[in-house]
Amino acid sequence: MKKYNKLYSAFMLTLSALTLAGCNDFLDTMPDNRAQLDSEEKIQSILTSAYIDHEPVLVAELVSDNMDDYGANNPNTNRWFDETFAWKDETEDANESLNSFWESAFVAIASANEALQAIEEMGTATNSLKECKAEALLCRAYNHFMLGCMFCKPYTATASNDLGLPYIEHPETELNPQYERGTLAELYSKIDRDIQEALPLIGDSHYKVPKYHFNTKAAYAFACRFYLYYEKWEEAIKYANLCLGSQPKTMLRDWKGMANMTQQADAITNEYVNANSNANLLMLTGYSTLGIVFGPYRNYSRYSHGQYLAMNEDMRATNIWGGALSFYMTPKVYTGTNMDKTIFWKMPYMFEYTDPVAGIGYNHTVYPAFTTDECLLNRAEAYILLKQYDEAAADLTTWMQNITKSTKTLTPANIAQFYDAQEYSYSDTEGLQSTLKKHLNPAFQIEEEGSTQENMLQCMLGFRRIETMHAGLRWFDVKRYGIEIPRRVMNASGTPQYKSDFLSKDDKRRALQIPLKVREAGFEANPR
């Protein structure tokens, strides 16, 4: 594997005092000097910077099949949005760019490594320090995992032949360190090792606000998602069980209660990210326009989840439970000149003023990195891949009856009957028309189209697409299941006009390109 001189300036930031301006007010105060981590309190403080503050969610939404192009006549865009939506290698920077995410993730990893080294040097294994060690290991694992999800291929049985990323395990002390990029198999093996070392130590006693740290249930939800992507289905089920407990219904989001609240975007989005909600397991904050892009605003609306997508593929389509009115919280539709949005109110729009007089500052948001609802659907997927269809149908029923008013009980038979009757998307001559299901092309083996397994996967993927709408996770399903995407330009009526590009199941652009500054520093680029 090719060696490179440096990942980027992020590692060198750990050699001096690092103060990140912005949304640290959402967490705890960072230490002014990392060179003296000689107490539990200081270690706990540095761990607040082991979480990213530049999220990859918006990129993941833009490159997925959750967005369409509403045309060159729509002025509500910029060059960064244009490049990202078109799967182009990034040349523009932004708070939510791949470059910002890369640097933020490696700064977070560096913080976790500083904490781990300090814990080892302190020697005394108090309960609090054990929990801090678990948190640091999980932060290191999670940040490497998210980097891999964005910049690498999905894990497969041939991952030993695919490019990985370096797994940084120690604080950086050299001016010009050299690393090998390694393989994807090596990356996942080290993530696995850190998770397994962390889980026996995890606990919640040292947190002031547990939901903003890797608490016990968040750790299990992470393990569930990781082992699902690692193709270890039994392990995914094991950790989902530990996360959800014996009564998962009581752990899910209270959609019915939210429907009884004042129906205003600010109130609902703030409730969606409420740390007291059983559904929210790990909350992250960041410099972000998510609350604008997926809120009732015209900004950046050229690329949007519009009515056509909603009516034919997901939240407003006639589904196995009925129509859109079945949702406790019905999708919100915004239309007008240069605006076609159908969204759920999820991520709040927050603004931090750096100069109140001039009215300038930073966009922020809060979002759940893990939820019980996603964990439940991840368990359903693992059951389906193990052909435990009754157990999967029970989980799918639990999710459906919680988010909708449907009292229907799903079974392998009625799921197969419903989805087998649906046409596949893009079956028309032009390859543009949407339906509820898409051809699946995973690297792992599944049964043929029309089988019980394939129909149940269609159901699960559709449910999870709705559950994780605006959260970025659909892109990972697109990658793992080889779902192909036509880039559609919509006409004035909001329906597909023509295809501007196409992402095939083997398209190399599925592994997003390493940031330009990092490549210029000598890092090996992803093939194109």
PDB file of N, CA and C in Angstrom, residues 40-129:
ATOM      1  N   GLU A  40      -8.963  12.968  36.557  1.00  0.00           N
ATOM      2  CA  GLU A  40     -10.168  12.445  35.912  1.00  0.00           C
ATOM      3  C   GLU A  40     -10.985  13.566  35.299  1.00  0.00           C
ATOM      4  N   GLU A  41     -11.050  14.699  35.992  1.00  0.00           N
ATOM      5  CA  GLU A  41     -11.835  15.820  35.486  1.00  0.00           C
ATOM      6  C   GLU A  41     -11.292  16.316  34.148  1.00  0.00           C
ATOM      7  N   LYS A  42      -9.980  16.415  34.018  1.00  0.00           N
ATOM      8  CA  LYS A  42      -9.389  16.882  32.759  1.00  0.00           C
ATOM      9  C   LYS A  42      -9.593  15.868  31.637  1.00  0.00           C
ATOM     10  N   ILE A  43      -9.527  14.595  31.974  1.00  0.00           N
ATOM     11  CA  ILE A  43      -9.754  13.563  30.955  1.00  0.00           C
ATOM     12  C   ILE A  43     -11.205  13.611  30.479  1.00  0.00           C
ATOM     13  N   GLN A  44     -12.117  13.752  31.413  1.00  0.00           N
ATOM     14  CA  GLN A  44     -13.525  13.877  31.023  1.00  0.00           C
ATOM     15  C   GLN A  44     -13.739  15.103  30.147  1.00  0.00           C
ATOM     16  N   SER A  45     -13.019  16.175  30.445  1.00  0.00           N
ATOM     17  CA  SER A  45     -13.179  17.401  29.681  1.00  0.00           C
ATOM     18  C   SER A  45     -12.656  17.242  28.255  1.00  0.00           C
ATOM     19  N   ILE A  46     -11.496  16.600  28.102  1.00  0.00           N
ATOM     20  CA  ILE A  46     -10.954  16.449  26.755  1.00  0.00           C
ATOM     21  C   ILE A  46     -11.826  15.535  25.906  1.00  0.00           C
ATOM     22  N   LEU A  47     -12.549  14.631  26.539  1.00  0.00           N
ATOM     23  CA  LEU A  47     -13.413  13.723  25.787  1.00  0.00           C
ATOM     24  C   LEU A  47     -14.595  14.443  25.145  1.00  0.00           C
ATOM     25  N   THR A  48     -14.899  15.652  25.598  1.00  0.00           N
ATOM     26  CA  THR A  48     -15.956  16.408  24.920  1.00  0.00           C
ATOM     27  C   THR A  48     -15.538  16.793  23.507  1.00  0.00           C
ATOM     28  N   SER A  49     -14.233  16.793  23.237  1.00  0.00           N
ATOM     29  CA  SER A  49     -13.751  17.118  21.892  1.00  0.00           C
ATOM     30  C   SER A  49     -13.439  15.863  21.083  1.00  0.00           C
ATOM     31  N   ALA A  50     -13.867  14.693  21.579  1.00  0.00           N
ATOM     32  CA  ALA A  50     -13.685  13.444  20.837  1.00  0.00           C
ATOM     33  C   ALA A  50     -14.890  13.141  19.955  1.00  0.00           C
ATOM     34  N   TYR A  51     -15.754  14.135  19.779  1.00  0.00           N
ATOM     35  CA  TYR A  51     -16.936  14.020  18.924  1.00  0.00           C
ATOM     36  C   TYR A  51     -16.833  15.070  17.819  1.00  0.00           C
ATOM     37  N   ILE A  52     -17.204  14.690  16.609  1.00  0.00           N
ATOM     38  CA  ILE A  52     -17.098  15.625  15.483  1.00  0.00           C
ATOM     39  C   ILE A  52     -18.023  16.819  15.663  1.00  0.00           C
ATOM     40  N   ASP A  53     -17.592  17.963  15.119  1.00  0.00           N
ATOM     41  CA  ASP A  53     -18.468  19.134  15.111  1.00  0.00           C
ATOM     42  C   ASP A  53     -18.733  19.620  13.682  1.00  0.00           C
ATOM     43  N   HIS A  54     -18.317  18.838  12.705  1.00  0.00           N
ATOM     44  CA  HIS A  54     -18.666  19.075  11.299  1.00  0.00           C
ATOM     45  C   HIS A  54     -19.222  17.760  10.760  1.00  0.00           C
ATOM     46  N   GLU A  55     -20.528  17.694  10.625  1.00  0.00           N
ATOM     47  CA  GLU A  55     -21.180  16.424  10.335  1.00  0.00           C
ATOM     48  C   GLU A  55     -21.123  16.057   8.847  1.00  0.00           C
ATOM     49  N   PRO A  56     -21.174  14.759   8.529  1.00  0.00           N
ATOM     50  CA  PRO A  56     -21.229  14.313   7.130  1.00  0.00           C
ATOM     51  C   PRO A  56     -22.654  14.093   6.631  1.00  0.00           C
ATOM     52  N   VAL A  57     -23.651  14.450   7.431  1.00  0.00           N
ATOM     53  CA  VAL A  57     -25.039  14.113   7.130  1.00  0.00           C
ATOM     54  C   VAL A  57     -25.509  14.764   5.839  1.00  0.00           C
ATOM     55  N   LEU A  58     -25.227  16.051   5.663  1.00  0.00           N
ATOM     56  CA  LEU A  58     -25.726  16.739   4.480  1.00  0.00           C
ATOM     57  C   LEU A  58     -25.110  16.172   3.202  1.00  0.00           C
ATOM     58  N   VAL A  59     -23.814  15.901   3.232  1.00  0.00           N
ATOM     59  CA  VAL A  59     -23.189  15.266   2.067  1.00  0.00           C
ATOM     60  C   VAL A  59     -23.886  13.955   1.752  1.00  0.00           C
ATOM     61  N   ALA A  60     -24.082  13.126   2.789  1.00  0.00           N
ATOM     62  CA  ALA A  60     -24.685  11.807   2.575  1.00  0.00           C
ATOM     63  C   ALA A  60     -26.097  11.910   2.020  1.00  0.00           C
ATOM     64  N   GLU A  61     -26.854  12.909   2.443  1.00  0.00           N
ATOM     65  CA  GLU A  61     -28.187  13.106   1.877  1.00  0.00           C
ATOM     66  C   GLU A  61     -28.110  13.551   0.421  1.00  0.00           C
ATOM     67  N   LEU A  62     -27.212  14.470   0.120  1.00  0.00           N
ATOM     68  CA  LEU A  62     -27.111  15.013  -1.235  1.00  0.00           C
ATOM     69  C   LEU A  62     -26.679  13.957  -2.254  1.00  0.00           C
ATOM     70  N   VAL A  63     -25.827  13.033  -1.861  1.00  0.00           N
ATOM     71  CA  VAL A  63     -25.351  12.030  -2.825  1.00  0.00           C
ATOM     72  C   VAL A  63     -26.278  10.825  -2.920  1.00  0.00           C
ATOM     73  N   SER A  64     -27.287  10.759  -2.076  1.00  0.00           N
ATOM     74  CA  SER A  64     -28.179   9.602  -2.056  1.00  0.00           C
ATOM     75  C   SER A  64     -29.335   9.788  -3.041  1.00  0.00           C
ATOM     76  N   ASP A  65     -30.255   8.829  -3.029  1.00  0.00           N
ATOM     77  CA  ASP A  65     -31.451   8.925  -3.869  1.00  0.00           C
ATOM     78  C   ASP A  65     -32.580   9.660  -3.170  1.00  0.00           C
ATOM     79  N   ASN A  66     -32.279  10.378  -2.096  1.00  0.00           N
ATOM     80  CA  ASN A  66     -33.289  11.174  -1.395  1.00  0.00           C
ATOM     81  C   ASN A  66     -33.466  12.572  -1.985  1.00  0.00           C
ATOM     82  N   MET A  67     -32.717  12.893  -3.043  1.00  0.00           N
ATOM     83  CA  MET A  67     -32.748  14.249  -3.584  1.00  0.00           C
ATOM     84  C   MET A  67     -32.872  14.209  -5.102  1.00  0.00           C
ATOM     85  N   ASP A  68     -33.597  15.184  -5.654  1.00  0.00           N
ATOM     86  CA  ASP A  68     -33.682  15.405  -7.091  1.00  0.00           C
ATOM     87  C   ASP A  68     -33.237  16.833  -7.402  1.00  0.00           C
ATOM     88  N   ASP A  69     -32.937  17.046  -8.683  1.00  0.00           N
ATOM     89  CA  ASP A  69     -32.493  18.361  -9.163  1.00  0.00           C
ATOM     90  C   ASP A  69     -33.693  19.114  -9.742  1.00  0.00           C
ATOM     91  N   TYR A  70     -34.004  20.259  -9.150  1.00  0.00           N
ATOM     92  CA  TYR A  70     -35.145  21.041  -9.617  1.00  0.00           C
ATOM     93  C   TYR A  70     -34.762  22.113 -10.629  1.00  0.00           C
ATOM     94  N   GLY A  71     -33.611  21.909 -11.301  1.00  0.00           N
ATOM     95  CA  GLY A  71     -33.320  22.647 -12.511  1.00  0.00           C
ATOM     96  C   GLY A  71     -32.420  23.843 -12.382  1.00  0.00           C
ATOM     97  N   ALA A  72     -31.704  24.128 -13.502  1.00  0.00           N
ATOM     98  CA  ALA A  72     -30.741  25.221 -13.522  1.00  0.00           C
ATOM     99  C   ALA A  72     -31.398  26.577 -13.319  1.00  0.00           C
ATOM    100  N   ASN A  73     -32.686  26.684 -13.564  1.00  0.00           N
ATOM    101  CA  ASN A  73     -33.374  27.959 -13.357  1.00  0.00           C
ATOM    102  C   ASN A  73     -33.647  28.242 -11.883  1.00  0.00           C
ATOM    103  N   ASN A  74     -33.432  27.249 -11.043  1.00  0.00           N
ATOM    104  CA  ASN A  74     -33.575  27.469  -9.597  1.00  0.00           C
ATOM    105  C   ASN A  74     -32.254  28.036  -9.075  1.00  0.00           C
ATOM    106  N   PRO A  75     -32.255  29.264  -8.594  1.00  0.00           N
ATOM    107  CA  PRO A  75     -30.992  29.908  -8.196  1.00  0.00           C
ATOM    108  C   PRO A  75     -30.514  29.521  -6.799  1.00  0.00           C
ATOM    109  N   ASN A  76     -31.288  28.724  -6.082  1.00  0.00           N
ATOM    110  CA  ASN A  76     -31.012  28.473  -4.668  1.00  0.00           C
ATOM    111  C   ASN A  76     -30.011  27.329  -4.497  1.00  0.00           C
ATOM    112  N   THR A  77     -28.763  27.633  -4.831  1.00  0.00           N
ATOM    113  CA  THR A  77     -27.695  26.648  -4.736  1.00  0.00           C
ATOM    114  C   THR A  77     -26.366  27.397  -4.690  1.00  0.00           C
ATOM    115  N   ASN A  78     -25.283  26.657  -4.581  1.00  0.00           N
ATOM    116  CA  ASN A  78     -23.943  27.216  -4.756  1.00  0.00           C
ATOM    117  C   ASN A  78     -23.053  26.119  -5.330  1.00  0.00           C
ATOM    118  N   ARG A  79     -21.822  26.447  -5.595  1.00  0.00           N
ATOM    119  CA  ARG A  79     -20.945  25.503  -6.282  1.00  0.00           C
ATOM    120  C   ARG A  79     -20.729  24.236  -5.463  1.00  0.00           C
ATOM    121  N   TRP A  80     -20.609  24.374  -4.131  1.00  0.00           N
ATOM    122  CA  TRP A  80     -20.399  23.187  -3.305  1.00  0.00           C
ATOM    123  C   TRP A  80     -21.593  22.238  -3.403  1.00  0.00           C
ATOM    124  N   PHE A  81     -22.814  22.761  -3.318  1.00  0.00           N
ATOM    125  CA  PHE A  81     -23.997  21.920  -3.471  1.00  0.00           C
ATOM    126  C   PHE A  81     -24.013  21.260  -4.847  1.00  0.00           C
ATOM    127  N   ASP A  82     -23.675  22.032  -5.888  1.00  0.00           N
ATOM    128  CA  ASP A  82     -23.683  21.492  -7.251  1.00  0.00           C
ATOM    129  C   ASP A  82     -22.711  20.321  -7.376  1.00  0.00           C
ATOM    130  N   GLU A  83     -21.503  20.487  -6.871  1.00  0.00           N
ATOM    131  CA  GLU A  83     -20.496  19.431  -6.970  1.00  0.00           C
ATOM    132  C   GLU A  83     -20.905  18.190  -6.182  1.00  0.00           C
ATOM    133  N   THR A  84     -21.407  18.420  -4.982  1.00  0.00           N
ATOM    134  CA  THR A  84     -21.742  17.285  -4.126  1.00  0.00           C
ATOM    135  C   THR A  84     -22.879  16.471  -4.710  1.00  0.00           C
ATOM    136  N   PHE A  85     -23.942  17.133  -5.129  1.00  0.00           N
ATOM    137  CA  PHE A  85     -25.082  16.419  -5.712  1.00  0.00           C
ATOM    138  C   PHE A  85     -24.668  15.634  -6.951  1.00  0.00           C
ATOM    139  N   ALA A  86     -23.722  16.155  -7.723  1.00  0.00           N
ATOM    140  CA  ALA A  86     -23.297  15.532  -8.982  1.00  0.00           C
ATOM    141  C   ALA A  86     -22.213  14.478  -8.782  1.00  0.00           C
ATOM    142  N   TRP A  87     -21.909  14.109  -7.532  1.00  0.00           N
ATOM    143  CA  TRP A  87     -20.875  13.105  -7.227  1.00  0.00           C
ATOM    144  C   TRP A  87     -19.518  13.508  -7.785  1.00  0.00           C
ATOM    145  N   LYS A  88     -19.253  14.805  -7.866  1.00  0.00           N
ATOM    146  CA  LYS A  88     -17.961  15.269  -8.353  1.00  0.00           C
ATOM    147  C   LYS A  88     -16.961  15.341  -7.207  1.00  0.00           C
ATOM    148  N   ASP A  89     -15.687  15.215  -7.544  1.00  0.00           N
ATOM    149  CA  ASP A  89     -14.647  15.398  -6.550  1.00  0.00           C
ATOM    150  C   ASP A  89     -14.704  16.843  -6.058  1.00  0.00           C
ATOM    151  N   GLU A  90     -14.653  17.014  -4.773  1.00  0.00           N
ATOM    152  CA  GLU A  90     -14.888  18.300  -4.129  1.00  0.00           C
ATOM    153  C   GLU A  90     -13.740  19.271  -4.391  1.00  0.00           C
ATOM    154  N   THR A  91     -14.075  20.457  -4.873  1.00  0.00           N
ATOM    155  CA  THR A  91     -13.090  21.535  -5.012  1.00  0.00           C
ATOM    156  C   THR A  91     -13.423  22.717  -4.120  1.00  0.00           C
ATOM    157  N   GLU A  92     -14.663  22.814  -3.682  1.00  0.00           N
ATOM    158  CA  GLU A  92     -15.101  23.896  -2.803  1.00  0.00           C
ATOM    159  C   GLU A  92     -15.145  23.408  -1.357  1.00  0.00           C
ATOM    160  N   ASP A  93     -14.851  24.313  -0.429  1.00  0.00           N
ATOM    161  CA  ASP A  93     -14.922  23.970   0.985  1.00  0.00           C
ATOM    162  C   ASP A  93     -16.157  24.611   1.607  1.00  0.00           C
ATOM    163  N   ALA A  94     -16.640  24.025   2.686  1.00  0.00           N
ATOM    164  CA  ALA A  94     -17.803  24.535   3.404  1.00  0.00           C
ATOM    165  C   ALA A  94     -17.800  23.896   4.786  1.00  0.00           C
ATOM    166  N   ASN A  95     -18.621  24.397   5.673  1.00  0.00           N
ATOM    167  CA  ASN A  95     -18.688  23.818   7.016  1.00  0.00           C
ATOM    168  C   ASN A  95     -19.090  22.351   6.992  1.00  0.00           C
ATOM    169  N   GLU A  96     -19.838  21.949   5.950  1.00  0.00           N
ATOM    170  CA  GLU A  96     -20.297  20.569   5.858  1.00  0.00           C
ATOM    171  C   GLU A  96     -19.628  19.812   4.710  1.00  0.00           C
ATOM    172  N   SER A  97     -18.507  20.318   4.268  1.00  0.00           N
ATOM    173  CA  SER A  97     -17.779  19.657   3.191  1.00  0.00           C
ATOM    174  C   SER A  97     -17.105  18.395   3.705  1.00  0.00           C
ATOM    175  N   LEU A  98     -16.699  17.561   2.773  1.00  0.00           N
ATOM    176  CA  LEU A  98     -15.942  16.367   3.141  1.00  0.00           C
ATOM    177  C   LEU A  98     -14.621  16.746   3.787  1.00  0.00           C
ATOM    178  N   ASN A  99     -14.019  17.841   3.340  1.00  0.00           N
ATOM    179  CA  ASN A  99     -12.782  18.301   3.949  1.00  0.00           C
ATOM    180  C   ASN A  99     -12.987  18.663   5.421  1.00  0.00           C
ATOM    181  N   SER A 100     -14.085  19.379   5.718  1.00  0.00           N
ATOM    182  CA  SER A 100     -14.363  19.762   7.102  1.00  0.00           C
ATOM    183  C   SER A 100     -14.647  18.538   7.960  1.00  0.00           C
ATOM    184  N   PHE A 101     -15.416  17.599   7.414  1.00  0.00           N
ATOM    185  CA  PHE A 101     -15.698  16.365   8.149  1.00  0.00           C
ATOM    186  C   PHE A 101     -14.418  15.591   8.409  1.00  0.00           C
ATOM    187  N   TRP A 102     -13.562  15.456   7.410  1.00  0.00           N
ATOM    188  CA  TRP A 102     -12.303  14.713   7.556  1.00  0.00           C
ATOM    189  C   TRP A 102     -11.475  15.289   8.699  1.00  0.00           C
ATOM    190  N   GLU A 103     -11.270  16.598   8.645  1.00  0.00           N
ATOM    191  CA  GLU A 103     -10.443  17.230   9.670  1.00  0.00           C
ATOM    192  C   GLU A 103     -11.094  17.101  11.043  1.00  0.00           C
ATOM    193  N   SER A 104     -12.407  17.314  11.121  1.00  0.00           N
ATOM    194  CA  SER A 104     -13.105  17.215  12.398  1.00  0.00           C
ATOM    195  C   SER A 104     -12.988  15.814  12.983  1.00  0.00           C
ATOM    196  N   ALA A 105     -13.113  14.798  12.124  1.00  0.00           N
ATOM    197  CA  ALA A 105     -13.045  13.417  12.597  1.00  0.00           C
ATOM    198  C   ALA A 105     -11.660  13.094  13.137  1.00  0.00           C
ATOM    199  N   PHE A 106     -10.609  13.544  12.453  1.00  0.00           N
ATOM    200  CA  PHE A 106      -9.262  13.226  12.926  1.00  0.00           C
ATOM    201  C   PHE A 106      -8.877  14.050  14.147  1.00  0.00           C
ATOM    202  N   VAL A 107      -9.404  15.248  14.286  1.00  0.00           N
ATOM    203  CA  VAL A 107      -9.216  15.994  15.537  1.00  0.00           C
ATOM    204  C   VAL A 107      -9.882  15.238  16.688  1.00  0.00           C
ATOM    205  N   ALA A 108     -11.091  14.721  16.445  1.00  0.00           N
ATOM    206  CA  ALA A 108     -11.798  13.951  17.476  1.00  0.00           C
ATOM    207  C   ALA A 108     -11.019  12.689  17.841  1.00  0.00           C
ATOM    208  N   ILE A 109     -10.474  12.009  16.841  1.00  0.00           N
ATOM    209  CA  ILE A 109      -9.668  10.809  17.093  1.00  0.00           C
ATOM    210  C   ILE A 109      -8.436  11.164  17.919  1.00  0.00           C
ATOM    211  N   ALA A 110      -7.805  12.281  17.582  1.00  0.00           N
ATOM    212  CA  ALA A 110      -6.635  12.714  18.341  1.00  0.00           C
ATOM    213  C   ALA A 110      -6.997  12.967  19.805  1.00  0.00           C
ATOM    214  N   SER A 111      -8.152  13.558  20.042  1.00  0.00           N
ATOM    215  CA  SER A 111      -8.597  13.808  21.418  1.00  0.00           C
ATOM    216  C   SER A 111      -8.806  12.490  22.160  1.00  0.00           C
ATOM    217  N   ALA A 112      -9.418  11.520  21.502  1.00  0.00           N
ATOM    218  CA  ALA A 112      -9.621  10.214  22.130  1.00  0.00           C
ATOM    219  C   ALA A 112      -8.285   9.579  22.467  1.00  0.00           C
ATOM    220  N   ASN A 113      -7.300   9.696  21.574  1.00  0.00           N
ATOM    221  CA  ASN A 113      -5.994   9.107  21.837  1.00  0.00           C
ATOM    222  C   ASN A 113      -5.267   9.812  22.966  1.00  0.00           C
ATOM    223  N   GLU A 114      -5.411  11.126  23.062  1.00  0.00           N
ATOM    224  CA  GLU A 114      -4.832  11.852  24.195  1.00  0.00           C
ATOM    225  C   GLU A 114      -5.414  11.345  25.509  1.00  0.00           C
ATOM    226  N   ALA A 115      -6.730  11.142  25.533  1.00  0.00           N
ATOM    227  CA  ALA A 115      -7.376  10.646  26.747  1.00  0.00           C
ATOM    228  C   ALA A 115      -6.897   9.245  27.086  1.00  0.00           C
ATOM    229  N   LEU A 116      -6.811   8.379  26.093  1.00  0.00           N
ATOM    230  CA  LEU A 116      -6.374   7.005  26.337  1.00  0.00           C
ATOM    231  C   LEU A 116      -4.948   6.964  26.877  1.00  0.00           C
ATOM    232  N   GLN A 117      -4.063   7.783  26.315  1.00  0.00           N
ATOM    233  CA  GLN A 117      -2.693   7.810  26.814  1.00  0.00           C
ATOM    234  C   GLN A 117      -2.635   8.320  28.250  1.00  0.00           C
ATOM    235  N   ALA A 118      -3.411   9.359  28.552  1.00  0.00           N
ATOM    236  CA  ALA A 118      -3.424   9.907  29.908  1.00  0.00           C
ATOM    237  C   ALA A 118      -3.954   8.894  30.903  1.00  0.00           C
ATOM    238  N   ILE A 119      -4.998   8.150  30.532  1.00  0.00           N
ATOM    239  CA  ILE A 119      -5.557   7.118  31.425  1.00  0.00           C
ATOM    240  C   ILE A 119      -4.512   6.050  31.702  1.00  0.00           C
ATOM    241  N   GLU A 120      -3.784   5.650  30.676  1.00  0.00           N
ATOM    242  CA  GLU A 120      -2.740   4.628  30.864  1.00  0.00           C
ATOM    243  C   GLU A 120      -1.634   5.148  31.770  1.00  0.00           C
ATOM    244  N   GLU A 121      -1.263   6.402  31.609  1.00  0.00           N
ATOM    245  CA  GLU A 121      -0.183   6.964  32.417  1.00  0.00           C
ATOM    246  C   GLU A 121      -0.597   7.177  33.866  1.00  0.00           C
ATOM    247  N   MET A 122      -1.891   7.426  34.115  1.00  0.00           N
ATOM    248  CA  MET A 122      -2.353   7.615  35.492  1.00  0.00           C
ATOM    249  C   MET A 122      -2.301   6.328  36.282  1.00  0.00           C
ATOM    250  N   GLY A 123      -2.532   5.211  35.622  1.00  0.00           N
ATOM    251  CA  GLY A 123      -2.346   3.915  36.260  1.00  0.00           C
ATOM    252  C   GLY A 123      -3.496   3.441  37.118  1.00  0.00           C
ATOM    253  N   THR A 124      -4.079   4.298  37.918  1.00  0.00           N
ATOM    254  CA  THR A 124      -5.152   3.879  38.815  1.00  0.00           C
ATOM    255  C   THR A 124      -6.423   3.612  38.022  1.00  0.00           C
ATOM    256  N   ALA A 125      -6.987   2.436  38.201  1.00  0.00           N
ATOM    257  CA  ALA A 125      -8.156   2.027  37.423  1.00  0.00           C
ATOM    258  C   ALA A 125      -9.436   2.252  38.219  1.00  0.00           C
ATOM    259  N   THR A 126      -9.796   3.514  38.445  1.00  0.00           N
ATOM    260  CA  THR A 126     -11.055   3.799  39.114  1.00  0.00           C
ATOM    261  C   THR A 126     -12.207   3.482  38.180  1.00  0.00           C
ATOM    262  N   ASN A 127     -13.396   3.347  38.735  1.00  0.00           N
ATOM    263  CA  ASN A 127     -14.567   3.069  37.913  1.00  0.00           C
ATOM    264  C   ASN A 127     -14.785   4.185  36.885  1.00  0.00           C
ATOM    265  N   SER A 128     -14.595   5.420  37.303  1.00  0.00           N
ATOM    266  CA  SER A 128     -14.784   6.543  36.411  1.00  0.00           C
ATOM    267  C   SER A 128     -13.776   6.506  35.261  1.00  0.00           C
ATOM    268  N   LEU A 129     -12.537   6.181  35.558  1.00  0.00           N
ATOM    269  CA  LEU A 129     -11.521   6.110  34.509  1.00  0.00           C
ATOM    270  C   LEU A 129     -11.792   4.958  33.548  1.00  0.00           C
TER     271      LEU A 129
END
